[in-house]
XYZ file of C-alpha atoms in Angstrom:
466
model
C 36.987 24.837 -33.610
C 37.190 24.092 -29.959
C 37.903 25.958 -26.801
C 37.371 29.446 -28.266
C 35.898 32.403 -26.206
C 32.950 32.317 -28.534
C 32.185 28.661 -27.972
C 32.802 28.845 -24.298
C 30.264 31.664 -23.929
C 27.632 30.018 -26.249
C 28.041 26.826 -24.380
C 26.243 28.488 -21.407
C 23.301 29.252 -23.459
C 19.913 27.406 -22.834
C 17.369 26.850 -25.571
C 15.547 29.806 -24.349
C 18.650 31.943 -24.697
C 19.222 30.929 -28.312
C 15.777 31.831 -29.266
C 16.052 35.246 -27.615
C 19.554 35.742 -29.111
C 18.313 34.951 -32.563
C 15.549 37.733 -32.161
C 18.169 40.064 -30.768
C 20.531 39.582 -33.823
C 17.632 40.104 -36.137
C 16.872 43.550 -34.657
C 18.569 46.175 -36.884
C 19.063 48.361 -33.872
C 21.440 45.763 -32.455
C 22.905 44.091 -35.590
C 22.957 45.159 -39.178
C 25.146 42.395 -40.582
C 23.189 39.335 -41.910
C 26.060 36.879 -42.175
C 26.478 37.147 -38.392
C 22.825 35.921 -38.123
C 23.819 32.902 -40.540
C 26.887 32.050 -38.316
C 24.699 32.110 -35.257
C 22.139 29.858 -36.823
C 24.693 27.350 -37.879
C 26.108 27.258 -34.303
C 22.673 27.005 -32.966
C 21.893 24.057 -35.150
C 25.015 22.259 -33.768
C 23.593 22.979 -30.340
C 20.226 21.502 -31.123
C 22.010 18.420 -32.663
C 23.697 17.823 -29.223
C 27.150 18.794 -30.528
C 27.911 20.946 -27.441
C 29.811 21.958 -25.390
C 32.590 21.304 -27.930
C 31.037 21.012 -31.428
C 33.040 18.930 -33.814
C 33.164 21.400 -36.757
C 35.882 22.915 -38.852
C 36.282 26.600 -39.227
C 36.539 26.193 -43.069
C 33.028 24.480 -43.190
C 31.482 27.327 -40.937
C 32.910 29.982 -43.203
C 31.580 28.161 -46.457
C 28.084 28.089 -44.747
C 28.268 31.923 -43.963
C 30.159 32.905 -47.219
C 29.117 30.305 -49.812
C 31.470 30.190 -52.776
C 34.085 32.393 -51.284
C 37.721 31.055 -50.481
C 38.303 30.661 -46.713
C 39.820 33.638 -45.108
C 41.178 32.940 -41.635
C 41.626 36.601 -40.667
C 38.033 37.425 -41.755
C 36.638 34.430 -39.927
C 38.265 35.385 -36.827
C 36.906 38.919 -37.193
C 33.372 37.618 -37.629
C 33.692 35.472 -34.644
C 34.823 38.392 -32.430
C 31.972 40.355 -33.667
C 29.548 37.646 -32.768
C 31.235 37.354 -29.459
C 30.689 40.945 -28.691
C 27.053 40.755 -29.698
C 26.472 37.730 -27.551
C 28.171 39.597 -24.476
C 26.018 42.666 -25.299
C 22.808 40.391 -25.385
C 23.716 39.001 -21.908
C 24.196 42.466 -20.484
C 20.899 43.434 -21.983
C 19.173 40.414 -20.289
C 20.765 41.258 -17.004
C 19.618 44.794 -17.361
C 15.976 43.832 -18.102
C 15.802 41.481 -15.147
C 17.637 43.887 -12.578
C 14.459 44.860 -10.777
C 13.514 48.481 -11.425
C 16.826 49.475 -13.048
C 15.389 49.742 -16.568
C 12.862 52.271 -15.231
C 15.622 54.018 -13.298
C 17.497 54.816 -16.449
C 14.315 55.974 -18.068
C 13.735 58.237 -15.101
C 17.324 59.703 -15.627
C 16.450 60.374 -19.340
C 13.280 62.113 -18.567
C 14.929 64.266 -15.820
C 17.679 65.279 -18.225
C 15.073 66.332 -20.863
C 13.003 68.118 -18.194
C 9.958 65.928 -18.990
C 8.406 66.533 -15.422
C 5.053 64.924 -16.147
C 6.596 61.794 -17.745
C 9.047 61.683 -14.788
C 6.259 61.755 -12.052
C 4.114 59.086 -13.625
C 7.049 56.765 -14.230
C 8.323 57.395 -10.627
C 4.968 56.395 -9.193
C 4.847 53.398 -11.452
C 8.448 52.369 -10.509
C 7.786 52.737 -6.764
C 4.762 50.494 -7.037
C 6.768 47.831 -8.939
C 9.571 48.038 -6.281
C 6.950 47.634 -3.433
C 5.497 44.521 -5.199
C 9.097 42.866 -5.375
C 9.012 39.648 -3.250
C 12.502 40.154 -1.659
C 13.501 42.775 0.882
C 17.161 42.089 0.392
C 20.139 44.327 -0.220
C 19.209 44.918 -3.765
C 15.705 46.192 -2.590
C 17.207 48.742 -0.151
C 19.755 49.819 -2.838
C 17.075 50.411 -5.321
C 14.934 52.185 -2.899
C 17.918 54.494 -2.190
C 18.383 55.064 -5.858
C 14.665 56.023 -6.420
C 14.660 58.442 -3.447
C 17.950 59.869 -4.685
C 16.575 60.533 -8.272
C 13.357 61.979 -6.895
C 15.594 64.380 -4.852
C 17.663 65.228 -7.859
C 14.587 65.886 -9.839
C 13.072 68.366 -7.155
C 16.301 70.152 -6.704
C 16.368 70.799 -10.367
C 13.291 72.969 -10.287
C 14.152 76.401 -9.272
C 10.589 77.341 -8.228
C 10.453 74.715 -5.518
C 12.819 74.079 -2.606
C 13.860 70.652 -1.437
C 11.624 69.063 1.174
C 11.302 65.545 2.678
C 13.110 64.063 -0.337
C 16.363 64.818 1.238
C 15.541 62.962 4.453
C 14.089 60.029 2.361
C 17.370 59.715 0.473
C 19.508 59.907 3.611
C 17.454 57.143 5.395
C 17.403 54.809 2.458
C 21.001 55.220 1.879
C 21.681 54.426 5.612
C 19.646 51.356 5.289
C 21.479 50.190 2.105
C 24.832 51.098 3.482
C 24.498 49.270 6.744
C 23.058 46.124 5.159
C 25.600 45.932 2.419
C 28.527 46.646 4.801
C 27.183 44.059 7.131
C 27.252 41.538 4.437
C 30.776 42.378 3.503
C 31.844 42.097 7.081
C 30.257 38.707 7.378
C 32.259 37.549 4.314
C 35.523 38.830 5.603
C 34.988 37.503 9.140
C 34.230 34.067 7.691
C 37.565 34.243 5.655
C 39.437 35.266 8.605
C 38.268 32.168 10.492
C 40.000 30.121 7.711
C 42.992 32.460 7.324
C 43.325 34.436 10.676
C 44.395 37.978 10.307
C 44.402 38.034 6.651
C 41.754 40.751 6.124
C 40.857 43.866 7.981
C 37.193 44.431 9.501
C 37.165 48.132 8.619
C 34.612 50.233 10.447
C 32.945 47.044 12.005
C 32.250 48.813 15.356
C 30.588 51.835 13.737
C 28.459 49.792 11.395
C 27.321 47.324 14.254
C 26.475 50.454 16.327
C 24.373 51.954 13.322
C 22.657 48.672 12.849
C 21.359 48.727 16.353
C 18.542 51.074 15.300
C 17.907 49.327 12.059
C 17.030 45.833 13.213
C 13.389 46.391 12.318
C 14.621 45.741 8.830
C 14.947 41.918 8.457
C 17.952 42.185 6.167
C 19.888 44.109 8.699
C 18.811 41.936 11.619
C 19.912 38.832 9.611
C 23.397 40.155 8.675
C 23.906 41.630 12.084
C 23.185 38.439 13.855
C 25.408 36.587 11.404
C 28.277 38.897 11.932
C 27.998 38.650 15.675
C 27.637 34.979 15.591
C 30.802 34.735 13.723
C 32.912 37.297 15.679
C 31.276 37.519 19.119
C 32.226 35.759 22.370
C 28.634 34.687 23.389
C 27.658 33.267 20.041
C 24.754 30.964 21.004
C 21.997 33.559 21.257
C 23.038 34.979 17.807
C 23.019 31.609 16.371
C 19.489 30.772 17.606
C 18.259 34.272 16.513
C 19.641 33.871 13.225
C 18.075 30.529 12.662
C 14.670 32.008 13.405
C 15.219 35.003 11.279
C 16.199 32.691 8.294
C 13.064 30.617 8.770
C 10.758 33.754 9.425
C 12.110 35.824 6.509
C 13.010 33.296 3.996
C 10.445 34.550 1.542
C 11.944 38.035 1.268
C 15.409 36.802 0.550
C 16.764 35.703 -2.821
C 17.725 31.981 -3.156
C 21.347 33.104 -3.438
C 21.302 35.090 -0.144
C 19.273 32.396 1.710
C 21.869 29.858 0.665
C 24.659 32.021 2.036
C 22.747 32.292 5.488
C 22.217 28.616 5.638
C 25.711 27.630 4.661
C 27.053 30.093 7.230
C 24.947 28.378 9.975
C 26.189 24.950 8.846
C 29.978 26.094 8.899
C 29.287 27.667 12.324
C 28.025 24.436 13.767
C 30.826 22.398 12.198
C 33.350 24.803 13.760
C 31.597 24.599 17.183
C 31.600 20.767 17.032
C 35.290 20.616 16.278
C 35.797 22.626 19.559
C 33.913 19.788 21.356
C 30.521 21.418 21.723
C 28.405 18.273 20.813
C 25.085 20.186 21.365
C 25.361 21.583 17.919
C 25.080 18.195 16.275
C 21.295 17.973 16.231
C 20.862 21.629 15.033
C 23.480 20.969 12.321
C 21.649 17.881 11.128
C 18.401 19.875 10.887
C 20.282 22.549 8.815
C 21.633 20.002 6.473
C 18.084 18.531 6.019
C 16.693 22.064 5.216
C 19.618 22.866 3.018
C 19.188 19.631 1.119
C 15.507 20.188 0.652
C 16.201 23.535 -0.704
C 18.943 22.488 -3.075
C 21.578 24.531 -1.340
C 24.089 21.620 -1.200
C 23.642 20.623 -4.756
C 25.896 22.233 -7.378
C 25.373 21.635 -11.007
C 23.231 18.491 -10.139
C 26.013 17.024 -7.833
C 26.620 16.715 -4.119
C 30.145 17.118 -2.850
C 31.658 13.792 -1.396
C 32.745 15.673 1.793
C 29.194 16.955 2.400
C 27.831 13.464 1.659
C 30.244 12.003 4.164
C 29.774 14.601 6.863
C 25.984 14.135 6.723
C 26.185 10.424 7.048
C 28.704 10.655 9.850
C 26.599 13.117 11.691
C 23.262 11.142 11.292
C 24.978 7.978 12.490
C 26.252 9.831 15.465
C 22.755 10.873 16.266
C 21.503 7.473 15.780
C 19.228 8.589 12.913
C 19.759 5.241 11.128
C 16.648 5.153 9.032
C 17.135 8.702 8.016
C 20.645 8.059 7.017
C 19.753 5.023 4.993
C 17.169 7.071 3.055
C 19.807 9.831 2.569
C 22.377 7.432 1.193
C 19.917 5.849 -1.306
C 18.564 9.309 -2.289
C 21.682 11.342 -2.709
C 24.403 8.893 -3.683
C 23.169 9.013 -7.342
C 24.134 12.756 -7.214
C 27.765 12.072 -6.553
C 30.390 12.185 -9.369
C 30.279 9.206 -11.383
C 33.587 7.849 -10.077
C 32.384 8.358 -6.350
C 28.730 6.800 -6.598
C 29.438 3.008 -6.091
C 32.165 3.403 -3.452
C 30.327 6.063 -1.459
C 27.050 4.071 -1.396
C 28.571 0.786 -0.428
C 31.182 2.291 2.067
C 28.499 4.325 3.813
C 26.027 1.449 3.855
C 28.682 -0.573 5.612
C 29.182 2.200 8.136
C 25.418 2.282 8.607
C 25.034 -1.484 9.363
C 28.152 -1.358 11.670
C 26.257 1.254 13.710
C 23.175 -1.092 13.707
C 25.407 -3.795 14.910
C 24.694 -5.855 11.826
C 28.276 -6.778 11.304
C 27.815 -9.564 8.616
C 25.977 -7.103 6.417
C 28.547 -4.348 7.202
C 31.314 -6.687 5.900
C 29.195 -7.591 2.931
C 29.063 -3.973 1.819
C 32.732 -3.382 2.563
C 33.508 -6.179 0.076
C 31.732 -4.217 -2.604
C 33.995 -1.125 -2.166
C 36.741 -1.169 -4.869
C 38.944 1.227 -2.765
C 40.198 2.971 -5.824
C 40.179 6.153 -3.697
C 42.819 5.991 -0.961
C 40.377 7.739 1.406
C 37.788 4.897 1.213
C 40.712 2.397 1.669
C 41.777 4.170 4.938
C 38.280 4.479 6.278
C 37.436 1.055 5.261
C 40.497 -0.393 7.279
C 39.502 1.625 10.234
C 35.886 0.296 9.970
C 36.997 -3.309 9.616
C 39.216 -2.990 12.664
C 36.093 -1.849 14.581
C 34.065 -4.671 13.320
C 36.852 -7.226 14.250
C 37.327 -5.791 17.726
C 33.484 -5.723 18.503
C 33.135 -9.357 17.333
C 36.267 -10.378 19.002
C 37.806 -11.689 15.851
C 41.365 -11.060 17.387
C 43.424 -13.143 14.769
C 41.725 -11.313 11.883
C 42.315 -7.911 13.846
C 45.883 -8.734 14.315
C 46.485 -9.578 10.591
C 44.476 -6.373 9.507
C 46.590 -4.099 11.695
C 49.864 -5.642 10.491
C 48.784 -5.340 6.845
C 47.477 -1.934 7.386
C 50.715 -0.704 9.035
C 52.875 -2.165 6.092
C 50.465 -0.439 3.564
C 50.942 3.034 5.245
C 54.698 2.586 5.518
C 55.144 1.718 1.891
C 52.506 4.048 0.474
C 53.826 6.854 -1.756
C 50.481 8.463 -2.221
C 50.298 9.878 1.261
C 52.598 12.555 2.952
C 54.080 11.620 6.441
C 51.554 13.996 8.143
C 48.611 12.248 6.341
C 49.840 8.801 7.533
C 50.255 10.022 11.287
C 46.488 9.774 12.360
C 46.263 6.202 11.062
C 49.628 5.050 12.260
C 48.792 6.415 15.777
C 45.413 4.509 15.686
C 47.289 1.261 14.865
C 49.924 1.832 17.631
C 47.411 2.682 20.251
C 44.951 -0.114 19.477
C 47.674 -2.483 19.479
C 48.749 -1.509 22.879
C 45.122 -1.842 24.016
C 45.036 -5.313 22.732
C 48.266 -6.378 24.443
C 48.139 -4.381 27.742
C 47.008 -5.346 31.149
C 44.091 -3.659 32.788
C 46.332 -1.595 35.168
C 47.883 0.003 32.069
C 44.567 1.398 30.776
C 44.536 4.720 32.538
C 47.991 5.691 30.984
C 46.765 4.413 27.495
C 43.638 6.511 27.878
C 45.699 9.685 28.663
C 47.874 8.806 25.534
C 44.649 8.676 23.437
C 43.773 12.223 24.841
C 47.263 13.709 24.383
C 48.084 12.316 20.922
C 47.435 15.267 18.597
C 46.920 13.521 15.269
C 44.734 10.545 15.783
C 41.758 9.238 13.900
C 38.658 7.724 15.758
C 39.778 9.096 19.111
C 36.300 8.736 20.684
C 36.049 5.072 19.756
C 39.496 4.323 21.093
C 38.499 6.080 24.453
C 35.359 4.036 24.611
C 37.171 0.718 24.212
C 39.821 1.778 26.672
C 37.103 1.843 29.384
């Protein structure tokens, strides 16, 4: 019994979820079928025994536990599993509803209004407003729920014939504007970021109108944050918006949910990466600071792991800024969070790169020897790093042999496309020219380095070209 919808859902349960689900199933309001409780208890026992995410259990054994003494009935068993699946889904919906800010009270207010229980309504409305005001976050959800409360208060007043509408209408309209602008700005930011990856794919509908409306709402932190983010992504003079957004993220981090704060920080990181690719090196230092903060807050860790690309980018950035001690600490602290197959190679290769930058070439080569090069990326980067070491230490024969062997490997490799090989073949070709050229040929080679579109380690080649 593996890979069923029921098991895939239950595999996401924590111990606390199992305990609450057990209580949920035992409530006659939600479930009046005892054998579903038995089926859930049997599955929970497998969870506690460490059998998840794919418990090794036969359907027939489970059926006998639920219906002792009865012959196995495939159709009936599938029906019971479907019913338990629906109850588990309903349980999760109930949990979301309970944890969704003031929404439980909001639906209570709707019920009181429909039943014309004015006294109950007014008391619950005051209590709910107080609850919302005590919410730590002033994010889009806060403004949405503020609007919903204002709207239902307006509905309740409009339902009384003896009393005309008053300030409730204005409050509803104002709260709706705040929610609308904040939510639309967030959508525009997401679309604009996607358009940077796939230009022209999506339309920025009503962006000018929303930006204009947001001008008068910048006293609201959530509006100011998303307005600056949108202008940073789409504007021409982006630096002021970048700086302002950084300050806003620090100043208002306590009023944003972790998911929203992560979105802001990763947007700042991606913006810096984009500017650096366009040659704006001044963004390197802010980018490393953003990486540091994002690491501290866990924004770059997903399910206990760090992406190998993020790991490599952080190391490369830190080395470029000569933050060698910090990089060493980062490698030792975060390499254990790489996927199992990446850990050893990533640590040894990046330590080799670190010691190369520290000009401890003997130690750099020692760590390179520890890299197994099971991943073609590490092999390629390892050959480039070794070429740099041989050049710096003037080990000319070793360098010639390395370049020859590297060229043969690339030409014969079937693991890489022609486009993937080009940056490395161009590196070999240009370095070979530099090694065998007269000084008067250097200016022409430097121009070749600048003009070659697909070339790895361009900056280093320009440095040694003089």
